[in-house]
Each structure stands twice: as structure tokens, then as C-alpha cells.
Amino acid sequence: MTQRIAFIGGGNMAGAIIGGLIKQGISPRLIDVVEPLAETREALKNRFGLQPRAEAGDFLSASDMVIWAVKPQVFKQVALAAAPYTAQALHLSVAAGIPSHSIAQWLGSERIVRAMPNTPALIGKGISGLFARAAVTSADKDWVGQVMATTGEFLWLDQEELLNAVIAVSGSGPAYMFYLMEAMTTGGTEMGLSREQAHQLTVATFIGAGELAKASSEPPKVLRQQVTSAGGTTFAAIASMEDDDMQALLINAMYAARQRAVELAAEFGAA
């Protein structure tokens, strides 16, 4: 890549993408960052050799792509401040809940792509849902794909509202996994294992199950049934979960996540 990329916001997700881009061979000299927090600017400087700025300015006029990695609560304010310098750029937003039509209006550009990544992107193992507005060209989409591939897998969506479902499934999904891991670690400790042993067993089980699901052509239901012998230990555990209707509880939690994304859009994404 020889194009210039600017990041508005220099937090964890920006850092994950920047790290991936540099590993791909892009020069730190081609990366600009606008980050108001001095501590975060210093961390980016030390980690990547960047020269982050505290606020938007003329330097953004050289940007071919601007990646928006800011919180929904401040997106509009920051976008309006940067808009005079970024009309020429392709825009990629990784902010949850903010609709592309509002971003387009704030920035005065229709070349908008929205992405919903998740935190495993921090180690290059994430997955992102992507949506592009009509003005985004196939070449633009290819470039976005190159950028997002630095954080893991990605898939394109034809309908923007499906990004809220992506948030519910994979955006918030790591927290569901960590919540289950927390419970399994606690349960193992209560049964006599040390916390370190229970943690090691739990983490390895999640990684192994995930890799098995990825490698197998069978759906999770079949994989689960293959582990569950009638009258066995797993059968007893699954029966207990079904008595508590755990699947319904998890699905309800996912709907709550999707609803919060809708609320964020209404609260902070009004054009």
C-alpha cells in the first residue's frame, strides 16, 4: 500500500489495524492519527513510530482513506471538525451504531463504509461485518478488504441494518464467551481445581471447540450431539442447561445487544 491513511481516534481498535498495516509493509510515514489524549498519542508514538496529532488539521487533506475509530458519543462532533479536510477520502467507520447516512451528511461524502469488528482483532483473529454505500466502488471495497484483513476475517452485507445483527452475534460475542469462561473457571475451582488449572482447561476447551467447529462441515448442533452420549456426563450437563432454557436466555441477550445498537443510532447518529 502506498496510499495515505488517517485514523480519527487512536484506541485499541485503531492500534490493531495500524499494527496489521505495518506488518503488511505500509510505512508509518503514511499513517496519520488524530487522538486527543496525550497518553494515547505517546503510546502510539512509542509502539509504531507515529507522530499523532491532538486535533484535525490541513494534514488530513493528503489522506486517501480516513478510518473512524471513535466512540459513538463523540462521532458527530469529531466528524464536523475533520470534514473540511477529508472530502477527497474514502471513509471507513468502525464505530458501533452510527448509520452511514448520518456519517455521509456530516462529512459531505458518500464514499462511506461501515465495519463492525470485534476485539479478537487485537491479535489478528477478529471477524468484521462490512457495509458500503452505493458510491463506494469495487476498488474501494477491495482496499477496505485489504485493510480489514489485517485484523482477521470479514464479510460484506447488502443491508446496513444487518450490522446490528453482526453486533449482537460477533461484535458483542467475545464478551458472551468470556462470561461462559468465567463461569466454567469458577465452577472448576469450586470442584477442587486450582484457579490456574480451571482457567487453562477452560481456555483450551474454547479454543479447541472453536477450531473443531471451523474445521468441520457439520453444524454446531451435530457437533454437540456427537459429544453427548445418552445417559452420560455431557447428557446430564446439557439436560440441566435445557431445563434452564439457556439457549433462549442467550438469544434474548443478543436481542438486547441489537436493540442497544438501534438506541445508539437514535441517540448519537441523528443527522
Short mmCIF file of C-alpha atoms in Angstrom, two decimals:
data_model
loop_
_atom_site.label_atom_id
_atom_site.label_comp_id
_atom_site.label_asym_id
_atom_site.label_seq_id
_atom_site.Cartn_x
_atom_site.Cartn_y
_atom_site.Cartn_z
CA MET A 1 0.00 0.00 0.00
CA THR A 2 1.27 3.44 -0.92
CA GLN A 3 -1.88 5.44 -0.14
CA ARG A 4 -2.02 7.63 2.92
CA ILE A 5 -4.33 6.56 5.75
CA ALA A 6 -5.55 8.69 8.65
CA PHE A 7 -7.11 7.41 11.85
CA ILE A 8 -9.52 9.56 13.80
CA GLY A 9 -9.16 8.03 17.24
CA GLY A 10 -6.15 6.06 18.40
CA GLY A 11 -7.60 3.49 20.82
CA ASN A 12 -7.43 -0.29 20.82
CA MET A 13 -9.17 -0.94 17.51
CA ALA A 14 -7.13 1.71 15.72
CA GLY A 15 -4.00 0.21 17.23
CA ALA A 16 -4.98 -3.25 15.99
CA ILE A 17 -5.47 -2.01 12.43
CA ILE A 18 -2.31 0.11 12.49
CA GLY A 19 -0.27 -2.84 13.73
CA GLY A 20 -1.68 -5.04 10.97
CA LEU A 21 -0.97 -2.44 8.28
CA ILE A 22 2.62 -2.03 9.38
CA LYS A 23 3.07 -5.81 9.38
CA GLN A 24 1.79 -5.77 5.80
CA GLY A 25 4.56 -3.36 4.94
CA ILE A 26 2.93 0.06 4.96
CA SER A 27 5.34 2.72 6.18
CA PRO A 28 4.45 4.50 9.44
CA ARG A 29 5.16 7.72 7.50
CA LEU A 30 1.95 7.07 5.53
CA ILE A 31 -0.19 6.85 8.66
CA ASP A 32 -1.66 9.86 10.47
CA VAL A 33 -3.58 9.71 13.74
CA VAL A 34 -5.79 12.28 15.43
CA GLU A 35 -6.03 11.43 19.13
CA PRO A 36 -6.87 13.99 21.85
CA LEU A 37 -5.39 12.02 24.77
CA ALA A 38 -1.70 12.75 25.26
CA GLU A 39 -1.06 9.39 26.92
CA THR A 40 -2.52 7.50 23.96
CA ARG A 41 -0.57 9.64 21.48
CA GLU A 42 2.66 8.85 23.32
CA ALA A 43 1.85 5.12 23.35
CA LEU A 44 1.25 5.14 19.57
CA LYS A 45 4.47 7.05 19.02
CA ASN A 46 6.49 4.58 21.10
CA ARG A 47 4.81 1.46 19.67
CA PHE A 48 4.69 2.32 15.98
CA GLY A 49 6.93 5.32 15.43
CA LEU A 50 3.97 7.53 14.51
CA GLN A 51 3.53 11.25 15.07
CA PRO A 52 -0.10 11.56 16.24
CA ARG A 53 -1.82 14.95 16.36
CA ALA A 54 -4.18 16.22 19.03
CA GLU A 55 -6.75 17.59 16.59
CA ALA A 56 -7.76 17.63 12.94
CA GLY A 57 -5.96 19.96 10.53
CA ASP A 58 -4.74 20.56 6.98
CA PHE A 59 -2.56 17.45 7.08
CA LEU A 60 -5.72 15.34 6.67
CA SER A 61 -6.15 16.75 3.16
CA ALA A 62 -3.47 14.30 1.99
CA SER A 63 -5.41 11.27 3.26
CA ASP A 64 -6.68 8.70 0.76
CA MET A 65 -8.61 6.83 3.47
CA VAL A 66 -9.88 8.02 6.84
CA ILE A 67 -10.68 5.38 9.44
CA TRP A 68 -13.10 6.49 12.12
CA ALA A 69 -12.30 4.72 15.39
CA VAL A 70 -14.12 6.98 17.84
CA LYS A 71 -16.90 6.41 20.34
CA PRO A 72 -20.45 6.94 19.05
CA GLN A 73 -20.99 9.69 21.62
CA VAL A 74 -18.39 11.97 20.02
CA PHE A 75 -18.58 10.92 16.37
CA LYS A 76 -20.66 13.86 15.12
CA GLN A 77 -18.54 16.48 16.88
CA VAL A 78 -15.28 14.99 15.63
CA ALA A 79 -16.62 14.43 12.11
CA LEU A 80 -17.74 18.03 11.71
CA ALA A 81 -14.30 19.22 12.83
CA ALA A 82 -12.50 16.99 10.32
CA ALA A 83 -14.93 17.35 7.39
CA PRO A 84 -13.26 20.44 5.83
CA TYR A 85 -10.10 18.39 5.25
CA THR A 86 -11.40 14.96 4.21
CA ALA A 87 -13.79 15.39 1.26
CA GLN A 88 -11.36 13.56 -1.06
CA ALA A 89 -11.04 10.45 1.10
CA LEU A 90 -12.68 7.06 1.33
CA HIS A 91 -14.18 6.78 4.81
CA LEU A 92 -14.24 3.61 6.93
CA SER A 93 -16.12 3.71 10.23
CA VAL A 94 -15.65 1.12 12.97
CA ALA A 95 -17.98 2.96 15.37
CA ALA A 96 -20.98 0.98 16.59
CA GLY A 97 -24.48 2.19 15.84
CA ILE A 98 -23.79 5.33 13.81
CA PRO A 99 -25.65 5.00 10.46
CA SER A 100 -23.83 5.68 7.22
CA HIS A 101 -26.35 8.30 6.04
CA SER A 102 -25.50 10.46 9.07
CA ILE A 103 -21.78 9.98 8.52
CA ALA A 104 -22.24 10.95 4.87
CA GLN A 105 -24.10 14.12 5.83
CA TRP A 106 -21.57 15.14 8.49
CA LEU A 107 -18.60 14.57 6.18
CA GLY A 108 -20.14 15.71 2.90
CA SER A 109 -19.15 12.45 1.20
CA GLU A 110 -20.96 9.33 0.02
CA ARG A 111 -17.83 7.14 -0.04
CA ILE A 112 -18.67 5.58 3.31
CA VAL A 113 -18.04 2.03 4.51
CA ARG A 114 -19.17 0.85 7.92
CA ALA A 115 -17.39 -2.01 9.67
CA MET A 116 -18.31 -3.90 12.81
CA PRO A 117 -15.17 -5.67 14.06
CA ASN A 118 -14.67 -7.42 17.38
CA THR A 119 -11.93 -7.48 19.98
CA PRO A 120 -10.05 -10.58 18.73
CA ALA A 121 -8.96 -8.16 16.00
CA LEU A 122 -6.36 -7.08 18.56
CA ILE A 123 -4.47 -10.32 17.83
CA GLY A 124 -5.46 -10.66 14.17
CA LYS A 125 -8.20 -13.20 14.94
CA GLY A 126 -11.26 -11.00 14.61
CA ILE A 127 -14.17 -11.01 12.20
CA SER A 128 -15.92 -7.95 10.82
CA GLY A 129 -19.19 -7.28 9.05
CA LEU A 130 -18.90 -4.62 6.32
CA PHE A 131 -21.46 -2.44 4.53
CA ALA A 132 -20.73 0.02 1.71
CA ARG A 133 -22.87 2.89 0.45
CA ALA A 134 -23.69 2.98 -3.25
CA ALA A 135 -20.93 5.47 -4.11
CA VAL A 136 -18.22 3.09 -2.89
CA THR A 137 -16.52 1.50 -5.90
CA SER A 138 -15.36 -2.09 -6.25
CA ALA A 139 -11.78 -0.82 -5.99
CA ASP A 140 -12.70 0.97 -2.76
CA LYS A 141 -14.18 -2.24 -1.40
CA ASP A 142 -11.07 -4.18 -2.33
CA TRP A 143 -8.94 -1.68 -0.45
CA VAL A 144 -11.19 -1.82 2.61
CA GLY A 145 -10.90 -5.60 2.45
CA GLN A 146 -7.11 -5.35 2.45
CA VAL A 147 -7.23 -3.10 5.50
CA MET A 148 -9.72 -5.20 7.46
CA ALA A 149 -7.88 -8.43 6.59
CA THR A 150 -5.11 -7.20 8.88
CA THR A 151 -7.47 -7.84 11.80
CA GLY A 152 -8.84 -11.23 10.70
CA GLU A 153 -11.81 -12.34 8.60
CA PHE A 154 -14.56 -10.16 7.14
CA LEU A 155 -17.80 -10.46 5.22
CA TRP A 156 -19.85 -7.97 3.18
CA LEU A 157 -23.52 -7.27 3.88
CA ASP A 158 -26.09 -5.96 1.40
CA GLN A 159 -28.28 -4.30 4.05
CA GLU A 160 -26.91 -1.83 6.58
CA GLU A 161 -29.43 -2.79 9.26
CA LEU A 162 -27.83 -6.25 9.39
CA LEU A 163 -24.80 -4.64 11.04
CA ASN A 164 -26.91 -4.52 14.21
CA ALA A 165 -27.23 -8.30 14.00
CA VAL A 166 -23.46 -8.53 13.48
CA ILE A 167 -23.03 -6.51 16.66
CA ALA A 168 -25.31 -8.95 18.50
CA VAL A 169 -23.53 -12.05 17.18
CA SER A 170 -19.83 -11.26 16.81
CA GLY A 171 -19.31 -7.66 17.95
CA SER A 172 -20.52 -8.37 21.48
CA GLY A 173 -19.96 -12.13 21.10
CA PRO A 174 -16.48 -12.30 22.68
CA ALA A 175 -17.99 -10.99 25.92
CA TYR A 176 -20.51 -13.86 25.90
CA MET A 177 -17.64 -16.31 25.53
CA PHE A 178 -15.66 -14.68 28.32
CA TYR A 179 -18.76 -14.75 30.53
CA LEU A 180 -19.12 -18.51 29.97
CA MET A 181 -15.40 -18.97 30.52
CA GLU A 182 -15.69 -17.06 33.78
CA ALA A 183 -18.49 -19.39 34.92
CA MET A 184 -16.62 -22.55 33.91
CA THR A 185 -13.46 -21.39 35.67
CA THR A 186 -15.42 -20.63 38.83
CA GLY A 187 -17.21 -23.99 38.65
CA GLY A 188 -13.95 -25.86 38.21
CA THR A 189 -12.45 -24.03 41.17
CA GLU A 190 -15.45 -24.89 43.34
CA MET A 191 -14.94 -28.55 42.39
CA GLY A 192 -11.38 -28.53 43.69
CA LEU A 193 -9.18 -27.45 40.80
CA SER A 194 -6.84 -24.54 41.31
CA ARG A 195 -7.94 -21.35 39.54
CA GLU A 196 -4.93 -21.67 37.22
CA GLN A 197 -5.87 -25.26 36.32
CA ALA A 198 -9.53 -24.39 35.76
CA HIS A 199 -8.55 -21.39 33.64
CA GLN A 200 -6.15 -23.44 31.50
CA LEU A 201 -8.73 -26.18 30.93
CA THR A 202 -11.46 -23.68 30.10
CA VAL A 203 -9.46 -21.59 27.65
CA ALA A 204 -8.08 -24.67 25.86
CA THR A 205 -11.59 -26.11 25.60
CA PHE A 206 -12.97 -22.94 23.99
CA ILE A 207 -10.08 -22.71 21.55
CA GLY A 208 -10.32 -26.40 20.66
CA ALA A 209 -14.08 -26.34 20.22
CA GLY A 210 -13.83 -23.24 18.03
CA GLU A 211 -11.15 -24.78 15.84
CA LEU A 212 -13.16 -28.00 15.56
CA ALA A 213 -16.28 -26.07 14.54
CA LYS A 214 -14.26 -24.14 11.95
CA ALA A 215 -12.67 -27.29 10.52
CA SER A 216 -15.86 -29.36 10.45
CA SER A 217 -18.56 -29.31 7.80
CA GLU A 218 -21.13 -30.20 10.47
CA PRO A 219 -23.23 -27.51 12.21
CA PRO A 220 -22.71 -26.89 15.94
CA LYS A 221 -25.86 -28.87 16.82
CA VAL A 222 -24.42 -32.03 15.26
CA LEU A 223 -21.02 -31.48 16.87
CA ARG A 224 -22.75 -31.09 20.22
CA GLN A 225 -24.74 -34.28 19.69
CA GLN A 226 -21.54 -36.16 18.85
CA VAL A 227 -20.16 -35.31 22.30
CA THR A 228 -23.43 -36.13 24.08
CA SER A 229 -23.80 -39.85 24.76
CA ALA A 230 -27.23 -40.85 26.08
CA GLY A 231 -27.13 -41.11 29.84
CA GLY A 232 -23.55 -39.81 30.05
CA THR A 233 -21.95 -36.85 31.80
CA THR A 234 -22.41 -34.43 28.91
CA PHE A 235 -26.02 -35.55 28.55
CA ALA A 236 -26.58 -34.63 32.20
CA ALA A 237 -24.99 -31.19 31.69
CA ILE A 238 -26.95 -30.40 28.52
CA ALA A 239 -30.18 -31.59 30.13
CA SER A 240 -29.57 -29.18 33.00
CA MET A 241 -28.95 -26.32 30.57
CA GLU A 242 -32.11 -27.15 28.64
CA ASP A 243 -34.12 -27.23 31.86
CA ASP A 244 -32.92 -23.64 32.43
CA ASP A 245 -33.59 -22.76 28.77
CA MET A 246 -30.08 -21.38 28.35
CA GLN A 247 -30.38 -21.04 24.58
CA ALA A 248 -33.38 -18.75 24.96
CA LEU A 249 -31.52 -16.69 27.58
CA LEU A 250 -28.56 -16.22 25.25
CA ILE A 251 -30.76 -15.34 22.28
CA ASN A 252 -32.61 -12.79 24.44
CA ALA A 253 -29.25 -11.28 25.38
CA MET A 254 -28.37 -10.97 21.69
CA TYR A 255 -31.62 -9.15 21.01
CA ALA A 256 -30.76 -6.78 23.87
CA ALA A 257 -27.40 -6.05 22.22
CA ARG A 258 -29.09 -5.39 18.87
CA GLN A 259 -31.64 -3.10 20.50
CA ARG A 260 -28.87 -1.09 22.17
CA ALA A 261 -27.23 -0.60 18.77
CA VAL A 262 -30.53 0.79 17.49
CA GLU A 263 -30.73 3.10 20.51
CA LEU A 264 -27.17 4.34 19.95
CA ALA A 265 -28.07 5.20 16.38
CA ALA A 266 -31.10 7.17 17.55
CA GLU A 267 -29.22 8.89 20.37
CA PHE A 268 -25.93 9.79 18.69
CA GLY A 269 -26.48 9.17 14.99
CA ALA A 270 -29.20 11.64 14.12
CA ALA A 271 -28.08 13.61 11.07
#
